[in-house]
Amino acid sequence: MTGLWGVRPRWRTDVLGEFFCPGCGGDRNYRRQHGRRWLRLFGTPVLPLGPVIGSVQCTSCHGRYGTETLDQLTCVRLAAMLRDAQYTVALAALAAGGTAARAGREAACSVIRDAGFEDCGEAQVLAALAALSGHAGGEPLDVDGVGSGLAVELHAALEPLAPHLAQQGRERLLLQGAWIALADGRYLPEERAALAVVGRCLKLSPTRVGELLAAATRASH
């Protein structure tokens, strides 16, 4: 504003929250605001002119951004979703291969601990698997079977995460399942089917899933 008269918006806060600030490059608090342009005299609003597009203001850098920035996951939320995804993929891969082989159980527990569940041992993993699948035995399980709790969990854990991960990150999740499947030998048909579900949830093409499974096999030899 210059001189006696000028036009500036007047903002009102609707919502307070936490978001990933593009300006700061990290999680920050925000104000979601709407406003109206005012004609001002000596800085004092005297006449309302019209609404302005709603925006989000960072309380740290005071940058103002479009409300679409709230669609970006916070770092904390992304880390939690990734941890849950790794856990669910590990359970699905173990269930599909069966829990009888010690190598498979140990591989699944290793992936789960590396994901951040440091106190999660074999007993907890098997109990979670039984609760989700209704299958406590050691035989392979059709993870993508009708009504399978694990299939539901895979879709719930992976599909909301996929748009926020780069290709490399999505492929790594699939490979973690492949490593568990290969821990006790070659892929079983049930394991390939389960990993195909993982690939679909992560928006990976069937061709790319096949390439990744083959690469994991070569690396395991």
PDB file of C-alpha atoms in Angstrom:
ATOM      1  CA  MET A   1       0.000   0.000   0.000  1.00  0.00           C
ATOM      2  CA  THR A   2       1.288   3.470  -0.869  1.00  0.00           C
ATOM      3  CA  GLY A   3      -0.134   6.905  -0.116  1.00  0.00           C
ATOM      4  CA  LEU A   4      -3.376   7.510   1.747  1.00  0.00           C
ATOM      5  CA  TRP A   5      -5.382   4.731   0.131  1.00  0.00           C
ATOM      6  CA  GLY A   6      -4.644   1.083  -0.533  1.00  0.00           C
ATOM      7  CA  VAL A   7      -6.190  -2.354  -0.774  1.00  0.00           C
ATOM      8  CA  ARG A   8      -5.158  -5.212   1.500  1.00  0.00           C
ATOM      9  CA  PRO A   9      -6.863  -8.415   2.621  1.00  0.00           C
ATOM     10  CA  ARG A  10      -8.136  -8.965   6.109  1.00  0.00           C
ATOM     11  CA  TRP A  11      -7.769 -12.577   7.243  1.00  0.00           C
ATOM     12  CA  ARG A  12      -9.782 -14.727   9.639  1.00  0.00           C
ATOM     13  CA  THR A  13      -8.543 -18.079  10.913  1.00  0.00           C
ATOM     14  CA  ASP A  14     -10.776 -21.129  10.388  1.00  0.00           C
ATOM     15  CA  VAL A  15      -8.554 -24.027  11.455  1.00  0.00           C
ATOM     16  CA  LEU A  16      -5.240 -24.547  13.239  1.00  0.00           C
ATOM     17  CA  GLY A  17      -3.168 -27.628  12.545  1.00  0.00           C
ATOM     18  CA  GLU A  18       0.128 -29.138  11.466  1.00  0.00           C
ATOM     19  CA  PHE A  19       1.307 -29.463   7.870  1.00  0.00           C
ATOM     20  CA  PHE A  20       4.415 -29.913   5.761  1.00  0.00           C
ATOM     21  CA  CYS A  21       5.511 -26.354   4.981  1.00  0.00           C
ATOM     22  CA  PRO A  22       6.998 -25.992   1.471  1.00  0.00           C
ATOM     23  CA  GLY A  23       8.940 -22.929   2.594  1.00  0.00           C
ATOM     24  CA  CYS A  24      10.462 -24.426   5.734  1.00  0.00           C
ATOM     25  CA  GLY A  25      10.856 -27.901   4.268  1.00  0.00           C
ATOM     26  CA  GLY A  26       9.464 -29.613   7.357  1.00  0.00           C
ATOM     27  CA  ASP A  27       6.492 -30.076   9.651  1.00  0.00           C
ATOM     28  CA  ARG A  28       5.125 -26.814  11.019  1.00  0.00           C
ATOM     29  CA  ASN A  29       1.942 -25.407  12.501  1.00  0.00           C
ATOM     30  CA  TYR A  30      -0.453 -23.602  10.169  1.00  0.00           C
ATOM     31  CA  ARG A  31      -3.495 -21.364  10.116  1.00  0.00           C
ATOM     32  CA  ARG A  32      -6.087 -22.036   7.433  1.00  0.00           C
ATOM     33  CA  GLN A  33      -7.684 -18.684   6.711  1.00  0.00           C
ATOM     34  CA  HIS A  34     -10.267 -16.983   4.567  1.00  0.00           C
ATOM     35  CA  GLY A  35     -10.347 -13.272   3.911  1.00  0.00           C
ATOM     36  CA  ARG A  36     -11.804 -10.262   2.201  1.00  0.00           C
ATOM     37  CA  ARG A  37     -10.112  -7.369   0.445  1.00  0.00           C
ATOM     38  CA  TRP A  38     -10.616  -3.995   2.087  1.00  0.00           C
ATOM     39  CA  LEU A  39     -10.080  -0.497   0.904  1.00  0.00           C
ATOM     40  CA  ARG A  40      -7.910   1.109   3.558  1.00  0.00           C
ATOM     41  CA  LEU A  41      -7.282   4.685   4.561  1.00  0.00           C
ATOM     42  CA  PHE A  42      -4.033   5.200   6.449  1.00  0.00           C
ATOM     43  CA  GLY A  43      -3.992   1.423   6.992  1.00  0.00           C
ATOM     44  CA  THR A  44      -7.478   1.328   8.497  1.00  0.00           C
ATOM     45  CA  PRO A  45     -10.089  -0.793   6.651  1.00  0.00           C
ATOM     46  CA  VAL A  46     -12.996   1.375   5.580  1.00  0.00           C
ATOM     47  CA  LEU A  47     -14.786  -0.449   2.741  1.00  0.00           C
ATOM     48  CA  PRO A  48     -15.077  -4.208   2.003  1.00  0.00           C
ATOM     49  CA  LEU A  49     -14.435  -5.038  -1.638  1.00  0.00           C
ATOM     50  CA  GLY A  50     -14.627  -8.784  -2.185  1.00  0.00           C
ATOM     51  CA  PRO A  51     -13.425 -12.178  -0.936  1.00  0.00           C
ATOM     52  CA  VAL A  52      -9.954 -13.541  -1.552  1.00  0.00           C
ATOM     53  CA  ILE A  53      -9.094 -17.191  -2.130  1.00  0.00           C
ATOM     54  CA  GLY A  54      -8.575 -19.113   1.111  1.00  0.00           C
ATOM     55  CA  SER A  55      -5.004 -19.924   2.014  1.00  0.00           C
ATOM     56  CA  VAL A  56      -2.746 -21.607   4.551  1.00  0.00           C
ATOM     57  CA  GLN A  57      -0.187 -19.600   6.487  1.00  0.00           C
ATOM     58  CA  CYS A  58       2.826 -21.145   8.204  1.00  0.00           C
ATOM     59  CA  THR A  59       3.203 -19.833  11.754  1.00  0.00           C
ATOM     60  CA  SER A  60       7.000 -20.150  11.515  1.00  0.00           C
ATOM     61  CA  CYS A  61       8.025 -18.605   8.183  1.00  0.00           C
ATOM     62  CA  HIS A  62       4.672 -16.758   7.708  1.00  0.00           C
ATOM     63  CA  GLY A  63       4.593 -17.917   4.103  1.00  0.00           C
ATOM     64  CA  ARG A  64       1.149 -18.178   2.572  1.00  0.00           C
ATOM     65  CA  TYR A  65       0.232 -21.185   0.413  1.00  0.00           C
ATOM     66  CA  GLY A  66      -2.778 -22.664  -1.338  1.00  0.00           C
ATOM     67  CA  THR A  67      -4.986 -25.021   0.634  1.00  0.00           C
ATOM     68  CA  GLU A  68      -3.820 -27.903  -1.585  1.00  0.00           C
ATOM     69  CA  THR A  69      -0.600 -27.963   0.468  1.00  0.00           C
ATOM     70  CA  LEU A  70      -2.619 -29.693   3.202  1.00  0.00           C
ATOM     71  CA  ASP A  71      -2.810 -32.763   0.936  1.00  0.00           C
ATOM     72  CA  GLN A  72       0.926 -33.311   1.480  1.00  0.00           C
ATOM     73  CA  LEU A  73       1.623 -35.720   4.323  1.00  0.00           C
ATOM     74  CA  THR A  74       3.586 -34.454   7.282  1.00  0.00           C
ATOM     75  CA  CYS A  75       6.925 -36.153   7.887  1.00  0.00           C
ATOM     76  CA  VAL A  76       5.561 -37.745  11.048  1.00  0.00           C
ATOM     77  CA  ARG A  77       2.472 -39.106   9.288  1.00  0.00           C
ATOM     78  CA  LEU A  78       4.479 -40.387   6.312  1.00  0.00           C
ATOM     79  CA  ALA A  79       6.899 -42.226   8.623  1.00  0.00           C
ATOM     80  CA  ALA A  80       4.010 -43.844  10.507  1.00  0.00           C
ATOM     81  CA  MET A  81       2.281 -44.952   7.301  1.00  0.00           C
ATOM     82  CA  LEU A  82       5.523 -46.365   5.905  1.00  0.00           C
ATOM     83  CA  ARG A  83       6.147 -48.286   9.119  1.00  0.00           C
ATOM     84  CA  ASP A  84       2.641 -49.783   9.008  1.00  0.00           C
ATOM     85  CA  ALA A  85       3.077 -50.679   5.341  1.00  0.00           C
ATOM     86  CA  GLN A  86       6.321 -52.558   5.986  1.00  0.00           C
ATOM     87  CA  TYR A  87       4.674 -54.434   8.832  1.00  0.00           C
ATOM     88  CA  THR A  88       1.670 -55.444   6.740  1.00  0.00           C
ATOM     89  CA  VAL A  89       3.745 -56.531   3.732  1.00  0.00           C
ATOM     90  CA  ALA A  90       5.898 -58.674   6.017  1.00  0.00           C
ATOM     91  CA  LEU A  91       2.840 -60.361   7.540  1.00  0.00           C
ATOM     92  CA  ALA A  92       1.332 -61.007   4.111  1.00  0.00           C
ATOM     93  CA  ALA A  93       4.538 -62.483   2.708  1.00  0.00           C
ATOM     94  CA  LEU A  94       4.964 -64.722   5.742  1.00  0.00           C
ATOM     95  CA  ALA A  95       1.355 -65.898   5.622  1.00  0.00           C
ATOM     96  CA  ALA A  96       1.569 -66.662   1.911  1.00  0.00           C
ATOM     97  CA  GLY A  97       4.679 -68.808   2.407  1.00  0.00           C
ATOM     98  CA  GLY A  98       3.524 -70.447   5.591  1.00  0.00           C
ATOM     99  CA  THR A  99       5.037 -70.052   9.038  1.00  0.00           C
ATOM    100  CA  ALA A 100       6.541 -73.524   9.349  1.00  0.00           C
ATOM    101  CA  ALA A 101      10.022 -72.545   8.110  1.00  0.00           C
ATOM    102  CA  ARG A 102      12.229 -70.812  10.655  1.00  0.00           C
ATOM    103  CA  ALA A 103      14.053 -68.815   7.968  1.00  0.00           C
ATOM    104  CA  GLY A 104      10.803 -67.238   6.791  1.00  0.00           C
ATOM    105  CA  ARG A 105       9.746 -66.324  10.312  1.00  0.00           C
ATOM    106  CA  GLU A 106      13.132 -64.785  11.072  1.00  0.00           C
ATOM    107  CA  ALA A 107      13.157 -62.793   7.814  1.00  0.00           C
ATOM    108  CA  ALA A 108       9.683 -61.380   8.532  1.00  0.00           C
ATOM    109  CA  CYS A 109      10.626 -60.459  12.108  1.00  0.00           C
ATOM    110  CA  SER A 110      13.798 -58.763  10.866  1.00  0.00           C
ATOM    111  CA  VAL A 111      11.864 -56.580   8.393  1.00  0.00           C
ATOM    112  CA  ILE A 112       9.312 -55.687  11.073  1.00  0.00           C
ATOM    113  CA  ARG A 113      11.986 -54.732  13.614  1.00  0.00           C
ATOM    114  CA  ASP A 114      13.850 -52.654  11.016  1.00  0.00           C
ATOM    115  CA  ALA A 115      10.585 -50.833  10.307  1.00  0.00           C
ATOM    116  CA  GLY A 116      10.551 -49.566  13.880  1.00  0.00           C
ATOM    117  CA  PHE A 117       8.763 -52.298  15.841  1.00  0.00           C
ATOM    118  CA  GLU A 118      11.908 -53.112  17.794  1.00  0.00           C
ATOM    119  CA  ASP A 119      10.157 -55.109  20.527  1.00  0.00           C
ATOM    120  CA  CYS A 120       8.080 -57.204  18.136  1.00  0.00           C
ATOM    121  CA  GLY A 121       9.244 -60.809  18.372  1.00  0.00           C
ATOM    122  CA  GLU A 122       8.192 -64.020  16.701  1.00  0.00           C
ATOM    123  CA  ALA A 123       5.361 -64.704  19.140  1.00  0.00           C
ATOM    124  CA  GLN A 124       3.794 -61.283  18.511  1.00  0.00           C
ATOM    125  CA  VAL A 125       4.127 -61.672  14.741  1.00  0.00           C
ATOM    126  CA  LEU A 126       2.445 -65.073  14.740  1.00  0.00           C
ATOM    127  CA  ALA A 127      -0.336 -63.816  17.017  1.00  0.00           C
ATOM    128  CA  ALA A 128      -0.993 -60.833  14.730  1.00  0.00           C
ATOM    129  CA  LEU A 129      -1.000 -63.127  11.721  1.00  0.00           C
ATOM    130  CA  ALA A 130      -3.532 -65.450  13.318  1.00  0.00           C
ATOM    131  CA  ALA A 131      -5.759 -62.528  14.300  1.00  0.00           C
ATOM    132  CA  LEU A 132      -5.777 -61.056  10.791  1.00  0.00           C
ATOM    133  CA  SER A 133      -6.001 -64.238   8.780  1.00  0.00           C
ATOM    134  CA  GLY A 134      -7.853 -66.563  11.136  1.00  0.00           C
ATOM    135  CA  HIS A 135      -5.143 -69.055  10.227  1.00  0.00           C
ATOM    136  CA  ALA A 136      -2.800 -70.207  12.990  1.00  0.00           C
ATOM    137  CA  GLY A 137      -1.213 -73.144  11.198  1.00  0.00           C
ATOM    138  CA  GLY A 138       2.092 -73.275   9.318  1.00  0.00           C
ATOM    139  CA  GLU A 139       0.697 -73.974   5.848  1.00  0.00           C
ATOM    140  CA  PRO A 140       0.710 -71.320   3.075  1.00  0.00           C
ATOM    141  CA  LEU A 141      -2.318 -69.053   2.984  1.00  0.00           C
ATOM    142  CA  ASP A 142      -4.172 -67.524   0.047  1.00  0.00           C
ATOM    143  CA  VAL A 143      -3.678 -63.911   1.153  1.00  0.00           C
ATOM    144  CA  ASP A 144      -5.903 -62.571  -1.611  1.00  0.00           C
ATOM    145  CA  GLY A 145      -8.743 -64.951  -0.813  1.00  0.00           C
ATOM    146  CA  VAL A 146     -12.284 -63.686  -0.428  1.00  0.00           C
ATOM    147  CA  GLY A 147     -12.715 -62.072   2.971  1.00  0.00           C
ATOM    148  CA  SER A 148      -9.035 -62.300   3.817  1.00  0.00           C
ATOM    149  CA  GLY A 149      -8.207 -59.838   6.592  1.00  0.00           C
ATOM    150  CA  LEU A 150      -4.656 -59.552   5.298  1.00  0.00           C
ATOM    151  CA  ALA A 151      -5.836 -58.542   1.829  1.00  0.00           C
ATOM    152  CA  VAL A 152      -7.976 -55.834   3.409  1.00  0.00           C
ATOM    153  CA  GLU A 153      -5.007 -54.652   5.480  1.00  0.00           C
ATOM    154  CA  LEU A 154      -2.746 -54.542   2.425  1.00  0.00           C
ATOM    155  CA  HIS A 155      -5.155 -52.303   0.534  1.00  0.00           C
ATOM    156  CA  ALA A 156      -5.690 -50.095   3.596  1.00  0.00           C
ATOM    157  CA  ALA A 157      -1.985 -49.721   4.361  1.00  0.00           C
ATOM    158  CA  LEU A 158      -0.540 -49.398   0.854  1.00  0.00           C
ATOM    159  CA  GLU A 159      -3.032 -47.607  -1.370  1.00  0.00           C
ATOM    160  CA  PRO A 160      -3.138 -44.302   0.593  1.00  0.00           C
ATOM    161  CA  LEU A 161       0.664 -44.363   0.843  1.00  0.00           C
ATOM    162  CA  ALA A 162       1.494 -45.111  -2.797  1.00  0.00           C
ATOM    163  CA  PRO A 163       0.890 -41.573  -4.197  1.00  0.00           C
ATOM    164  CA  HIS A 164       3.351 -40.150  -1.670  1.00  0.00           C
ATOM    165  CA  LEU A 165       6.234 -42.512  -2.451  1.00  0.00           C
ATOM    166  CA  ALA A 166       8.681 -42.302  -5.324  1.00  0.00           C
ATOM    167  CA  GLN A 167       8.980 -45.314  -7.625  1.00  0.00           C
ATOM    168  CA  GLN A 168      12.085 -46.499  -5.799  1.00  0.00           C
ATOM    169  CA  GLY A 169      10.326 -46.424  -2.441  1.00  0.00           C
ATOM    170  CA  ARG A 170       7.350 -48.414  -3.729  1.00  0.00           C
ATOM    171  CA  GLU A 171       9.650 -50.971  -5.302  1.00  0.00           C
ATOM    172  CA  ARG A 172      11.596 -51.358  -2.066  1.00  0.00           C
ATOM    173  CA  LEU A 173       8.416 -52.251  -0.205  1.00  0.00           C
ATOM    174  CA  LEU A 174       7.688 -55.002  -2.709  1.00  0.00           C
ATOM    175  CA  LEU A 175      11.276 -56.270  -2.509  1.00  0.00           C
ATOM    176  CA  GLN A 176      11.046 -56.562   1.264  1.00  0.00           C
ATOM    177  CA  GLY A 177       8.153 -58.956   0.774  1.00  0.00           C
ATOM    178  CA  ALA A 178      10.140 -60.831  -1.868  1.00  0.00           C
ATOM    179  CA  TRP A 179      13.109 -61.275   0.484  1.00  0.00           C
ATOM    180  CA  ILE A 180      10.820 -62.851   3.079  1.00  0.00           C
ATOM    181  CA  ALA A 181       9.293 -65.150   0.461  1.00  0.00           C
ATOM    182  CA  LEU A 182      12.745 -66.276  -0.710  1.00  0.00           C
ATOM    183  CA  ALA A 183      14.175 -66.787   2.758  1.00  0.00           C
ATOM    184  CA  ASP A 184      13.155 -70.441   2.799  1.00  0.00           C
ATOM    185  CA  GLY A 185      13.486 -71.225  -0.904  1.00  0.00           C
ATOM    186  CA  ARG A 186      11.790 -70.436  -4.200  1.00  0.00           C
ATOM    187  CA  TYR A 187       8.544 -68.521  -4.541  1.00  0.00           C
ATOM    188  CA  LEU A 188       5.413 -70.530  -3.905  1.00  0.00           C
ATOM    189  CA  PRO A 189       2.348 -69.766  -6.059  1.00  0.00           C
ATOM    190  CA  GLU A 190       0.695 -68.247  -2.965  1.00  0.00           C
ATOM    191  CA  GLU A 191       3.699 -65.977  -2.434  1.00  0.00           C
ATOM    192  CA  ARG A 192       3.656 -64.765  -6.016  1.00  0.00           C
ATOM    193  CA  ALA A 193      -0.064 -64.060  -5.706  1.00  0.00           C
ATOM    194  CA  ALA A 194       0.428 -62.128  -2.470  1.00  0.00           C
ATOM    195  CA  LEU A 195       3.276 -60.078  -3.941  1.00  0.00           C
ATOM    196  CA  ALA A 196       1.144 -59.351  -6.991  1.00  0.00           C
ATOM    197  CA  VAL A 197      -1.455 -57.855  -4.629  1.00  0.00           C
ATOM    198  CA  VAL A 198       1.272 -55.743  -3.018  1.00  0.00           C
ATOM    199  CA  GLY A 199       2.345 -54.551  -6.455  1.00  0.00           C
ATOM    200  CA  ARG A 200      -1.185 -53.574  -7.451  1.00  0.00           C
ATOM    201  CA  CYS A 201      -1.710 -51.666  -4.216  1.00  0.00           C
ATOM    202  CA  LEU A 202       1.550 -49.808  -4.831  1.00  0.00           C
ATOM    203  CA  LYS A 203       0.594 -48.950  -8.431  1.00  0.00           C
ATOM    204  CA  LEU A 204       3.372 -51.077  -9.930  1.00  0.00           C
ATOM    205  CA  SER A 205       2.689 -52.699 -13.286  1.00  0.00           C
ATOM    206  CA  PRO A 206       2.566 -56.526 -13.481  1.00  0.00           C
ATOM    207  CA  THR A 207       5.591 -56.400 -15.768  1.00  0.00           C
ATOM    208  CA  ARG A 208       7.600 -54.396 -13.247  1.00  0.00           C
ATOM    209  CA  VAL A 209       6.517 -56.691 -10.413  1.00  0.00           C
ATOM    210  CA  GLY A 210       7.792 -59.668 -12.407  1.00  0.00           C
ATOM    211  CA  GLU A 211      11.106 -57.928 -13.041  1.00  0.00           C
ATOM    212  CA  LEU A 212      11.546 -57.117  -9.359  1.00  0.00           C
ATOM    213  CA  LEU A 213      10.728 -60.653  -8.245  1.00  0.00           C
ATOM    214  CA  ALA A 214      13.257 -62.024 -10.740  1.00  0.00           C
ATOM    215  CA  ALA A 215      15.897 -59.543  -9.542  1.00  0.00           C
ATOM    216  CA  ALA A 216      15.300 -60.578  -5.932  1.00  0.00           C
ATOM    217  CA  THR A 217      15.747 -64.227  -6.907  1.00  0.00           C
ATOM    218  CA  ARG A 218      19.081 -63.495  -8.607  1.00  0.00           C
ATOM    219  CA  ALA A 219      20.276 -61.478  -5.619  1.00  0.00           C
ATOM    220  CA  SER A 220      19.415 -64.282  -3.197  1.00  0.00           C
ATOM    221  CA  HIS A 221      21.716 -66.787  -4.964  1.00  0.00           C
TER     222      HIS A 221
END
